[in-house]
XYZ file of C-alpha atoms in Angstrom:
734
model
C 49.710 159.492 -132.734
C 46.007 159.239 -131.859
C 44.572 159.045 -128.350
C 42.664 155.765 -128.605
C 42.589 152.920 -126.158
C 40.787 150.019 -127.802
C 38.762 147.313 -126.137
C 41.321 144.849 -127.385
C 44.066 146.671 -125.499
C 42.052 146.749 -122.308
C 41.271 143.067 -122.673
C 44.927 142.015 -122.715
C 45.223 141.736 -118.915
C 42.017 139.720 -118.782
C 43.352 137.273 -121.360
C 46.575 137.019 -119.410
C 44.664 136.323 -116.203
C 43.051 133.295 -117.770
C 46.506 131.863 -118.448
C 47.998 132.630 -115.031
C 49.716 129.565 -113.533
C 49.456 128.693 -109.847
C 51.516 131.063 -107.652
C 54.984 130.017 -106.607
C 55.493 128.636 -103.138
C 55.538 131.350 -100.485
C 55.998 131.128 -96.719
C 52.790 130.702 -94.741
C 51.879 131.562 -91.156
C 48.951 130.515 -88.991
C 47.131 133.058 -86.817
C 46.534 131.778 -83.274
C 43.210 132.693 -81.667
C 43.067 133.748 -78.003
C 40.174 134.698 -75.762
C 41.858 137.907 -74.651
C 44.708 139.692 -76.357
C 47.979 140.536 -74.609
C 48.594 143.810 -72.824
C 50.584 146.117 -75.104
C 53.596 147.008 -72.972
C 56.588 146.186 -75.177
C 57.189 142.817 -73.487
C 56.266 139.364 -74.754
C 55.722 137.731 -71.349
C 51.917 137.762 -71.549
C 50.249 134.325 -71.513
C 48.494 135.113 -74.802
C 51.793 134.731 -76.680
C 52.590 131.281 -75.271
C 50.634 129.248 -77.823
C 51.754 131.167 -80.920
C 54.599 129.507 -82.859
C 57.415 131.926 -83.792
C 58.222 132.867 -87.391
C 61.987 133.127 -87.632
C 63.254 132.190 -91.088
C 64.243 135.731 -92.134
C 66.600 136.263 -95.071
C 68.533 139.288 -96.243
C 67.143 141.704 -98.787
C 70.166 143.995 -98.507
C 73.071 143.749 -98.905
C 73.028 140.069 -100.023
C 69.505 139.002 -100.925
C 68.455 135.445 -100.067
C 71.344 134.917 -97.662
C 70.582 134.220 -94.012
C 69.986 137.260 -91.817
C 72.920 138.106 -89.557
C 70.647 138.659 -86.520
C 67.750 136.441 -85.410
C 64.172 137.743 -85.565
C 61.110 135.983 -84.108
C 57.527 137.064 -84.795
C 54.338 135.745 -83.186
C 50.762 136.423 -84.316
C 47.548 136.074 -82.306
C 44.064 137.575 -82.555
C 40.923 137.944 -80.495
C 37.449 139.144 -81.475
C 38.568 142.777 -81.791
C 42.146 142.956 -83.012
C 45.212 141.360 -84.554
C 48.321 141.244 -82.334
C 51.880 140.936 -83.621
C 54.870 140.542 -81.319
C 58.440 140.730 -82.599
C 61.597 139.819 -80.692
C 64.505 141.379 -82.591
C 67.696 139.825 -81.245
C 70.877 141.868 -81.564
C 74.421 140.757 -80.773
C 75.356 144.386 -80.071
C 72.433 146.069 -78.269
C 74.538 149.180 -77.692
C 74.694 149.607 -81.472
C 70.910 149.809 -81.897
C 69.984 153.151 -83.470
C 66.776 154.403 -81.881
C 66.242 157.346 -84.238
C 63.542 160.001 -84.106
C 60.326 159.690 -82.117
C 58.319 161.540 -84.777
C 55.336 159.719 -86.292
C 56.014 158.309 -89.774
C 59.750 159.043 -89.521
C 61.991 157.472 -92.160
C 62.470 153.849 -91.074
C 65.674 153.520 -93.114
C 67.490 156.056 -90.922
C 67.189 153.938 -87.759
C 66.593 150.360 -86.646
C 63.017 149.424 -87.499
C 60.421 146.695 -87.966
C 57.665 146.884 -90.600
C 54.535 144.775 -91.201
C 52.696 144.396 -94.526
C 49.092 143.108 -94.534
C 47.294 142.332 -97.804
C 43.822 141.929 -96.299
C 42.025 141.244 -99.603
C 44.743 138.882 -100.848
C 44.592 140.707 -104.178
C 48.419 140.727 -104.385
C 48.530 144.465 -105.175
C 47.259 146.476 -102.193
C 47.772 146.465 -98.464
C 48.417 148.232 -95.180
C 51.804 148.895 -93.569
C 52.481 149.246 -89.834
C 55.942 149.868 -88.466
C 57.930 151.072 -85.498
C 61.433 151.684 -84.179
C 63.103 151.062 -80.802
C 61.759 154.503 -79.811
C 58.190 153.225 -80.234
C 56.994 155.519 -83.029
C 53.844 154.871 -85.061
C 54.547 154.461 -88.763
C 51.593 153.509 -90.964
C 50.566 153.751 -94.587
C 48.366 152.497 -97.378
C 49.984 150.497 -100.169
C 48.220 150.886 -103.506
C 49.080 148.816 -106.575
C 52.410 147.701 -105.115
C 53.435 151.297 -104.435
C 53.157 152.163 -108.137
C 56.821 151.363 -108.668
C 58.392 151.223 -112.083
C 59.989 153.465 -114.676
C 60.014 157.212 -114.359
C 62.092 159.510 -112.269
C 63.841 162.823 -112.010
C 66.382 164.096 -114.483
C 69.173 162.967 -112.241
C 68.348 159.392 -113.125
C 67.812 158.419 -109.499
C 66.644 154.801 -109.649
C 63.276 153.777 -108.312
C 62.556 150.337 -106.945
C 59.319 148.724 -107.991
C 56.713 148.939 -105.307
C 58.795 151.482 -103.477
C 56.271 153.759 -101.821
C 53.313 153.820 -99.450
C 50.910 156.633 -98.642
C 52.225 157.595 -95.206
C 49.599 160.305 -94.799
C 47.070 157.640 -93.816
C 46.959 157.790 -90.012
C 45.022 154.918 -88.465
C 44.025 153.950 -84.936
C 46.335 151.259 -83.533
C 48.799 150.748 -80.677
C 52.473 149.846 -80.415
C 54.938 149.573 -77.529
C 58.656 148.752 -77.579
C 61.497 147.997 -75.193
C 65.268 147.579 -75.472
C 67.158 145.053 -73.341
C 70.348 143.008 -73.269
C 69.053 140.669 -76.015
C 68.060 143.365 -78.497
C 64.635 144.973 -78.692
C 60.939 144.056 -78.706
C 57.967 145.488 -80.624
C 54.373 144.665 -79.698
C 51.448 145.725 -81.933
C 47.678 145.826 -81.529
C 45.878 146.485 -84.832
C 42.071 146.706 -84.425
C 40.120 144.931 -87.143
C 38.005 148.063 -87.577
C 41.158 149.880 -88.729
C 41.519 147.470 -91.658
C 39.400 146.699 -94.686
C 38.697 143.125 -95.695
C 36.153 140.973 -97.483
C 33.346 139.079 -95.808
C 33.520 135.502 -94.594
C 35.607 133.621 -92.065
C 38.241 132.220 -91.763
C 40.289 134.308 -94.154
C 43.751 134.179 -95.687
C 45.653 137.443 -95.955
C 48.920 138.380 -97.596
C 51.723 138.914 -95.067
C 55.322 140.040 -94.962
C 57.747 141.579 -92.474
C 60.935 143.575 -92.835
C 63.592 144.377 -90.268
C 66.200 147.075 -90.779
C 69.505 146.996 -88.852
C 70.812 150.490 -89.480
C 74.424 150.189 -88.291
C 74.898 147.343 -90.804
C 72.608 148.892 -93.430
C 70.996 145.442 -93.555
C 67.358 144.750 -94.391
C 65.821 141.333 -93.702
C 62.501 139.948 -94.993
C 60.323 137.050 -93.887
C 59.021 136.343 -97.417
C 62.016 136.786 -99.747
C 61.827 139.657 -102.242
C 64.565 140.348 -104.828
C 66.585 143.423 -103.955
C 65.320 145.418 -106.950
C 61.912 145.495 -105.222
C 60.760 146.689 -101.815
C 58.530 145.199 -99.127
C 55.591 146.698 -101.005
C 55.989 144.163 -103.786
C 52.754 142.688 -102.456
C 52.611 139.948 -105.092
C 55.655 138.305 -103.462
C 54.327 138.339 -99.895
C 53.657 135.205 -97.880
C 50.276 134.352 -96.371
C 48.570 134.509 -92.990
C 45.953 131.788 -92.636
C 43.097 131.308 -90.209
C 42.202 134.949 -89.535
C 38.621 135.284 -88.288
C 37.759 138.980 -88.256
C 34.295 140.102 -87.167
C 31.755 141.616 -89.499
C 33.199 145.069 -89.941
C 31.265 147.857 -88.223
C 32.705 151.329 -88.533
C 30.963 154.499 -87.356
C 33.522 157.166 -86.480
C 32.584 160.809 -86.027
C 35.279 163.485 -85.699
C 34.041 166.999 -84.903
C 36.366 169.973 -84.639
C 36.309 173.461 -83.159
C 38.562 176.190 -84.530
C 39.409 179.670 -83.330
C 41.467 182.058 -85.461
C 43.006 185.508 -85.260
C 44.186 187.051 -88.530
C 45.555 190.397 -89.625
C 46.483 191.506 -93.131
C 48.789 194.470 -92.483
C 48.610 195.608 -96.112
C 44.832 195.622 -96.626
C 43.419 196.123 -93.122
C 44.249 197.923 -89.910
C 42.463 195.576 -87.521
C 42.677 191.962 -86.469
C 39.843 189.656 -87.529
C 38.683 186.999 -85.068
C 36.578 183.981 -85.994
C 35.243 180.772 -84.494
C 34.235 177.821 -86.616
C 33.108 174.221 -86.272
C 32.884 171.259 -88.601
C 32.732 167.490 -88.630
C 34.070 164.445 -90.467
C 32.468 161.010 -90.374
C 33.638 157.560 -91.462
C 30.957 154.904 -91.942
C 31.407 151.257 -92.881
C 28.808 150.576 -95.576
C 30.009 146.974 -95.935
C 33.103 145.181 -94.563
C 34.986 146.349 -97.660
C 33.312 149.674 -98.501
C 33.747 152.908 -96.524
C 31.909 156.215 -96.779
C 33.712 159.380 -95.624
C 31.662 162.537 -95.123
C 32.963 166.015 -94.368
C 31.245 169.296 -93.527
C 32.939 172.693 -93.354
C 36.288 171.012 -93.924
C 39.336 172.680 -92.382
C 43.086 172.109 -92.748
C 44.519 174.653 -90.308
C 47.072 172.160 -88.935
C 48.674 171.433 -92.335
C 52.249 172.621 -92.900
C 52.854 175.350 -95.481
C 54.552 174.576 -98.803
C 58.311 174.685 -99.150
C 59.258 177.507 -101.504
C 61.043 176.685 -104.763
C 63.136 178.551 -107.325
C 61.828 178.279 -110.883
C 64.162 178.991 -113.819
C 61.974 177.161 -116.355
C 58.990 178.196 -118.465
C 56.751 175.600 -116.873
C 54.746 174.822 -113.753
C 56.279 173.961 -110.410
C 54.816 170.962 -108.607
C 53.701 171.332 -104.993
C 52.497 168.139 -103.293
C 49.136 167.689 -101.604
C 49.359 167.858 -97.798
C 45.700 167.952 -96.686
C 44.726 164.750 -94.837
C 41.231 164.308 -96.303
C 42.568 164.244 -99.855
C 45.624 162.139 -99.028
C 43.667 159.242 -97.539
C 42.961 156.679 -100.290
C 44.680 158.981 -102.799
C 46.072 155.967 -104.652
C 42.578 154.846 -105.609
C 42.107 157.979 -107.735
C 45.628 158.119 -109.204
C 45.837 157.907 -113.005
C 48.822 159.216 -114.933
C 52.485 159.906 -114.250
C 53.170 161.597 -110.891
C 54.382 165.210 -111.152
C 54.047 165.128 -114.950
C 50.514 164.255 -116.056
C 47.825 163.518 -113.475
C 44.170 163.258 -114.480
C 43.104 164.075 -110.922
C 45.154 166.410 -108.743
C 43.366 167.257 -105.513
C 45.184 170.583 -105.006
C 42.851 171.987 -107.670
C 40.096 171.768 -105.041
C 39.965 174.501 -102.418
C 43.106 176.329 -103.573
C 42.916 179.226 -106.045
C 46.468 180.404 -106.653
C 47.650 181.478 -103.210
C 44.088 181.882 -101.900
C 42.413 179.217 -99.778
C 38.818 178.541 -100.846
C 36.458 177.260 -98.106
C 35.089 173.748 -98.591
C 31.393 173.539 -97.783
C 31.549 169.755 -97.611
C 31.421 166.540 -99.534
C 31.861 162.806 -99.448
C 34.049 159.941 -100.595
C 33.105 156.297 -101.107
C 36.014 153.853 -101.469
C 36.535 150.130 -101.229
C 35.775 146.859 -102.982
C 32.519 145.782 -104.620
C 32.228 142.481 -106.457
C 35.946 142.252 -107.175
C 36.152 145.876 -108.342
C 37.947 148.715 -106.583
C 35.578 151.682 -106.404
C 36.270 155.344 -105.683
C 33.702 158.160 -105.736
C 34.467 161.703 -104.574
C 32.275 164.816 -104.531
C 33.277 168.178 -102.995
C 31.443 171.516 -102.999
C 33.348 174.774 -102.464
C 31.881 178.039 -101.222
C 31.632 181.389 -102.964
C 34.417 183.812 -101.976
C 33.593 187.530 -102.008
C 35.454 190.759 -101.406
C 32.556 193.074 -100.626
C 30.449 192.894 -103.830
C 33.163 191.339 -105.999
C 33.091 187.547 -106.421
C 36.690 186.354 -106.233
C 35.912 182.645 -106.581
C 32.530 181.198 -107.611
C 30.975 178.185 -105.879
C 32.198 175.070 -107.655
C 31.477 171.363 -107.558
C 34.225 168.785 -108.085
C 33.484 165.126 -108.719
C 35.600 162.042 -109.449
C 34.466 158.508 -110.287
C 37.011 155.684 -110.464
C 36.568 151.954 -111.120
C 39.518 149.564 -111.157
C 39.836 145.830 -111.681
C 42.962 144.192 -110.279
C 44.102 141.086 -112.113
C 46.732 138.413 -111.502
C 50.357 138.892 -112.477
C 50.474 142.506 -111.280
C 47.980 143.565 -113.945
C 44.950 145.826 -113.804
C 42.500 147.834 -115.900
C 40.481 150.888 -114.904
C 38.479 153.942 -115.935
C 38.093 157.421 -114.426
C 35.893 160.493 -114.887
C 36.681 163.899 -113.360
C 34.471 166.994 -113.518
C 34.297 170.600 -112.360
C 31.412 172.994 -112.856
C 30.686 176.543 -111.767
C 27.354 176.722 -109.935
C 26.960 180.359 -111.062
C 27.553 179.717 -114.766
C 26.392 176.685 -116.742
C 28.983 177.380 -119.450
C 31.931 177.214 -117.070
C 32.616 173.498 -116.771
C 35.233 170.880 -117.519
C 35.121 167.090 -117.836
C 38.003 164.645 -118.244
C 37.496 160.931 -118.887
C 40.216 158.323 -119.116
C 41.201 154.679 -119.034
C 44.362 152.977 -117.834
C 45.866 149.508 -117.792
C 48.935 147.785 -116.415
C 50.271 144.538 -117.833
C 52.779 142.551 -115.803
C 54.804 140.085 -117.860
C 56.595 137.751 -115.501
C 58.431 139.458 -112.652
C 60.648 141.617 -114.841
C 58.527 143.454 -117.401
C 55.755 145.958 -116.762
C 53.763 147.902 -119.357
C 51.599 150.898 -118.432
C 49.032 152.487 -120.693
C 46.648 155.361 -120.118
C 44.568 157.593 -122.356
C 42.188 160.470 -121.724
C 39.942 163.051 -123.341
C 38.840 166.425 -121.952
C 35.846 168.610 -122.767
C 35.943 172.378 -122.195
C 33.342 174.635 -123.897
C 35.952 177.238 -124.844
C 38.290 174.704 -126.467
C 37.286 173.036 -129.728
C 40.552 171.549 -131.002
C 42.136 168.150 -130.372
C 41.938 167.433 -126.634
C 43.347 163.958 -126.101
C 46.151 162.369 -124.108
C 47.900 159.044 -124.683
C 50.772 157.352 -122.847
C 52.685 154.102 -123.170
C 55.556 153.246 -120.849
C 57.402 150.087 -119.977
C 60.128 148.864 -117.671
C 62.453 145.894 -117.446
C 63.758 145.375 -113.924
C 66.251 142.817 -112.614
C 68.924 142.700 -109.911
C 71.450 144.082 -112.366
C 69.484 146.171 -114.863
C 66.825 148.871 -114.978
C 65.629 149.653 -118.494
C 62.701 151.941 -119.183
C 60.932 153.728 -121.993
C 57.997 156.092 -122.275
C 56.066 157.793 -125.063
C 53.411 160.403 -124.309
C 51.329 162.899 -126.280
C 49.235 165.786 -124.970
C 47.084 167.535 -127.593
C 46.904 171.361 -127.759
C 43.432 171.600 -126.212
C 43.744 168.804 -123.664
C 42.740 170.623 -120.488
C 42.346 168.575 -117.282
C 41.316 171.482 -115.049
C 41.146 169.223 -111.983
C 44.408 167.525 -112.949
C 48.040 168.484 -113.393
C 50.153 169.063 -116.518
C 53.863 169.836 -116.245
C 53.624 171.773 -119.518
C 50.956 172.307 -122.210
C 50.768 170.387 -125.504
C 53.760 168.156 -126.135
C 54.987 164.847 -127.460
C 57.435 163.151 -125.105
C 60.032 160.385 -125.483
C 62.170 158.887 -122.725
C 64.648 156.004 -122.694
C 66.783 155.018 -119.723
C 69.406 152.349 -118.984
C 70.863 151.746 -115.524
C 73.321 149.050 -114.445
C 73.770 147.824 -110.854
C 77.338 146.690 -110.135
C 77.844 145.214 -106.655
C 81.215 145.040 -104.877
C 80.780 142.245 -102.294
C 84.485 142.154 -101.443
C 84.754 145.857 -100.589
C 83.322 146.303 -97.113
C 82.943 150.103 -97.158
C 81.392 150.298 -100.645
C 78.009 148.871 -101.692
C 77.229 149.533 -105.352
C 78.166 151.422 -108.527
C 75.298 152.513 -110.800
C 76.263 153.948 -114.184
C 73.243 155.059 -116.177
C 72.164 157.092 -119.179
C 68.869 158.826 -119.954
C 67.556 160.396 -123.152
C 64.535 162.669 -122.895
C 62.890 164.810 -125.570
C 59.832 167.049 -125.774
C 58.393 168.050 -129.163
C 55.314 169.930 -130.274
C 52.567 167.632 -131.527
C 53.515 168.658 -135.078
C 57.065 167.384 -134.501
C 58.892 170.666 -133.836
C 61.372 170.273 -130.937
C 60.802 171.908 -127.527
C 63.460 170.439 -125.212
C 66.065 167.673 -125.215
C 68.280 166.100 -122.560
C 71.116 163.572 -122.725
C 71.979 162.587 -119.161
C 75.084 160.529 -118.276
C 75.607 159.618 -114.641
C 77.742 157.598 -112.260
C 76.109 156.825 -108.921
C 78.286 155.580 -106.037
C 76.532 153.994 -103.033
C 78.491 153.380 -99.824
C 77.879 150.736 -97.178
C 76.791 153.261 -94.543
C 74.066 154.718 -96.793
C 76.000 157.690 -98.138
C 76.056 158.242 -101.902
C 77.640 160.436 -104.541
C 76.628 161.151 -108.147
C 78.490 162.962 -110.907
C 76.104 163.547 -113.825
C 76.762 165.513 -116.991
C 73.811 166.852 -118.984
C 73.661 167.889 -122.637
C 70.671 170.212 -122.891
C 68.744 171.822 -125.752
C 65.931 174.344 -125.222
C 63.921 175.812 -128.106
C 62.153 179.109 -127.411
C 59.343 179.943 -129.864
C 58.787 183.266 -128.125
C 61.003 185.403 -125.857
C 61.268 184.086 -122.295
C 61.369 186.454 -119.313
C 63.430 184.448 -116.861
C 63.723 187.297 -114.344
C 62.394 190.863 -114.113
C 64.201 192.851 -116.787
C 65.978 189.789 -118.211
C 64.380 188.461 -121.411
C 65.969 185.658 -123.446
C 65.248 186.006 -127.199
C 63.491 183.294 -129.186
C 65.916 180.760 -130.615
C 67.635 177.407 -130.207
C 70.013 177.048 -127.254
C 72.445 174.202 -126.549
C 74.618 173.845 -123.470
C 76.474 171.388 -121.245
C 76.284 171.309 -117.452
C 78.100 169.257 -114.814
C 76.627 168.384 -111.452
C 77.376 166.657 -108.173
C 74.670 165.103 -106.002
C 75.504 163.684 -102.604
C 74.536 162.889 -99.069
C 76.483 161.613 -96.093
C 75.163 158.941 -93.708
C 71.692 160.305 -92.884
C 71.391 158.198 -89.719
C 74.381 159.981 -88.171
C 73.773 162.820 -85.684
C 74.980 165.309 -88.301
C 74.645 164.949 -92.058
C 74.819 166.921 -95.299
C 72.945 166.444 -98.549
C 72.992 168.598 -101.616
C 73.476 169.237 -105.283
C 75.734 171.579 -107.223
C 75.585 172.445 -110.934
C 77.931 174.508 -113.118
C 77.920 175.102 -116.848
C 76.531 177.105 -119.709
C 72.926 178.326 -119.631
C 71.086 179.858 -122.623
C 73.268 182.846 -123.690
C 75.561 182.699 -120.678
C 76.413 180.575 -117.674
C 74.923 179.372 -114.397
C 76.135 178.218 -110.990
C 73.578 176.429 -108.841
C 73.901 175.104 -105.305
C 71.388 173.337 -103.074
C 72.683 172.250 -99.665
C 70.894 170.904 -96.599
C 72.643 170.651 -93.234
C 70.875 168.137 -90.983
C 71.371 167.931 -87.214
C 69.798 165.176 -85.119
C 71.820 165.131 -81.862
C 69.211 163.042 -80.046
C 65.956 161.224 -80.719
C 63.781 164.229 -79.808
C 65.343 167.182 -81.632
C 66.233 167.683 -85.271
C 67.051 170.698 -87.390
C 67.591 171.219 -91.108
C 69.090 174.308 -92.719
C 68.387 174.484 -96.466
C 70.279 176.868 -98.775
C 69.411 177.238 -102.469
C 71.490 179.594 -104.601
C 71.252 180.398 -108.315
C 73.838 182.678 -109.948
C 72.935 183.391 -113.584
C 74.937 185.577 -115.977
C 73.414 186.051 -119.454
C 74.026 188.404 -122.362
C 70.652 189.955 -121.511
C 71.449 190.534 -117.834
C 72.450 188.846 -114.620
C 70.642 187.944 -111.405
C 70.957 185.918 -108.232
C 68.279 183.900 -106.495
C 68.668 182.912 -102.851
C 66.274 180.779 -100.840
C 66.958 179.970 -97.191
C 64.939 177.573 -95.077
C 65.202 176.531 -91.441
C 63.179 173.554 -90.242
C 63.141 172.778 -86.498
C 61.320 169.970 -84.713
C 61.173 168.848 -81.127
C 59.178 165.703 -80.408
C 58.288 165.462 -76.727
C 56.659 162.034 -77.185
C 55.513 160.113 -80.269
C 52.204 161.990 -79.856
C 53.382 165.516 -78.979
C 55.530 167.746 -81.170
C 56.592 171.319 -81.856
C 57.653 172.083 -85.428
C 58.584 175.209 -87.347
C 59.461 176.130 -90.915
C 61.032 179.541 -91.596
C 61.774 180.614 -95.188
C 63.363 183.656 -96.820
C 63.900 184.477 -100.472
C 65.521 187.475 -102.093
C 63.226 187.638 -105.120
C 60.450 189.375 -103.195
C 62.431 190.073 -100.005
C 59.987 188.149 -97.844
C 60.362 186.138 -94.661
C 57.695 183.609 -93.666
C 57.354 181.534 -90.519
C 55.057 178.601 -89.789
C 55.067 177.205 -86.225
C 52.911 174.196 -85.306
C 52.261 172.479 -81.990
C 50.434 169.153 -82.043
C 49.160 166.905 -79.270
C 47.870 163.882 -81.118
C 45.058 161.530 -80.278
C 43.867 158.537 -82.323
C 44.058 158.713 -86.119
C 45.725 162.115 -86.285
C 43.151 163.960 -84.165
C 44.010 166.122 -81.154
C 44.957 169.681 -80.258
C 46.783 171.890 -82.764
C 48.124 175.414 -82.351
C 49.435 177.079 -85.525
C 51.129 180.467 -85.930
C 51.944 182.007 -89.326
C 53.667 185.273 -90.134
C 54.849 186.887 -93.335
C 57.259 189.825 -93.203
C 58.948 192.063 -95.730
C 62.731 192.149 -95.331
C 63.478 195.105 -97.583
C 64.066 198.675 -96.380
C 60.624 198.855 -94.731
C 61.079 195.607 -92.788
C 57.351 195.527 -92.054
C 54.947 192.694 -91.250
C 52.653 191.640 -94.094
C 50.397 188.999 -92.605
C 49.946 187.321 -89.226
C 47.618 184.524 -88.101
C 47.044 182.319 -85.080
C 44.807 179.241 -85.140
C 43.823 176.895 -82.328
C 42.052 173.709 -83.384
C 40.746 170.813 -81.333
C 39.396 167.665 -82.898
C 38.320 164.414 -81.297
C 37.198 161.071 -82.662
C 34.112 159.264 -81.329
C 33.477 155.587 -82.084
C 29.700 155.151 -82.341
C 29.962 151.438 -83.160
C 31.059 150.527 -79.619
């Protein structure tokens, strides 16, 4: 299998585009212009709403797609010279049954009543912006990239993924929402400034548009533009249209300075507390209406939550997600590969060296649309890190260039280049180049291709990557396949590989069986997955046969009962725990599991997974349980317990990981959160406490306390830090 992506392959979507028929009929809305927008107070009695005709023909997406919604929804749309306004009257025959949910920003909208807006401002049928709220008036916003990148690929449990199922919720924009609950139901009123959005030039414009309403007590989701239930709202290609929008020429000039004060003490290496004060600045500039330049100097992420600890019983890397806001914004533009498996660009490689944070001197990012192309350029410079005269981390430069062409019928083609070089050593560098394409065939079939090549001076062997995957998705079936090869010297140093050098095969079949005549039960999903990893010379590494039965209940609870047939081939001995070494050899075993959660919108819920069975030369019992308490809309708590009991011929050990997450949300813009974790492997206790008082676009005041403590016989503190950060956004365009 050779890593080659020919021009003919890349041209397939272009040939398809030339044959694309006119789009099917979709609902259309007309934006109503007003001289002055309504006051945002959660009521629709302002005169500005009077001339806007209501949109009310909502249909069910769940549980019975294309049937009439059981509750009436009316939406009105107006705009003035500065902003788009959307008002929704959500009638409810049982207002007492409305579930208000949490008041935390970007809370899960499926665990409470909610209303969500999708805007495709370029009308490219693949990308957009999402704005949502709940009866509690939270702000929920995200960027939708390439229909949420839905399709085949998922965890070993076989958990199904809907196409277009995700949005980047780490994008925090400047906009306003207010809600109210009354005897008729509830009301949501939005003001979305045009400067928050990106759009092409010219006026008037037509945008893609869709709405969803979720009625939690019924577990019912209603859409304005119908979307088959195997897809989500983020299936942008099936959205309706909003006509007559006349946005101004986009002028964006936002400057966000910060000031940071820290106190830090390392109890192991130093006897005194270090104090420091620092400043930095971010800027966002609109180069054109559709192109934005982000600049950052002395970048800081003090307010970001720490990682959740994990237990690793494999030979391979654990995946920890990116949480830093600068890298999360527009992250979809730079995404090439398979998430959590092979990613050509993985931003956690920048500014993080193992467990050490590396200061970012600064950098810039240019993203947007130019001549029908999606463009992404990123350049970041890190600082040198010293310990007296010893250089711990050299100064490095990281750069990414991405160009993408979106085509009709959910298709696209793109290229990417990623580089890292050591400013202190010309021989220490790495470059990865790649190309990717997606081919949509009708509404059911999707093919994804990507290929890449890396160059590292110290590696002279084959260094290519190739991937082909496809999915077939209907109301009743999910079928997927994937083939992937990673050569021995493929080395994307600014990317992510789940394991080195492999050839991978995956086939999956899932059936959706609805039970419309059983009120308490929603769906049965039997499915089977085959997955195999080989060396590139064909020698086996790992194999999995996964058989599962997934039961989904009407209230949102579910239960799975998978059985896995596993093979692991060890070429060399594997130290799975200190003093426990598994010999080289071929190991086969069977394991049974249960995966479950109760109704997560209830005040108290449980979710978890348990596994029992053989394991290498012995046996294993695994348990992961989360107890969730949400007694009111302001407070929630989660207790997480992970336990691994392993008995092998070579020895036995137990792994325990405890986590306690607490959150109290005073208002949608003020919160107090904590994450406390303990594990028995290194007998350590860590605590992360964060207070946030938010302003526009995620700015504001943040106070963060961190402590690490040994819980063994010494019971001593290891590390303690306090940070106070204030950041404020200034709009220089007004």
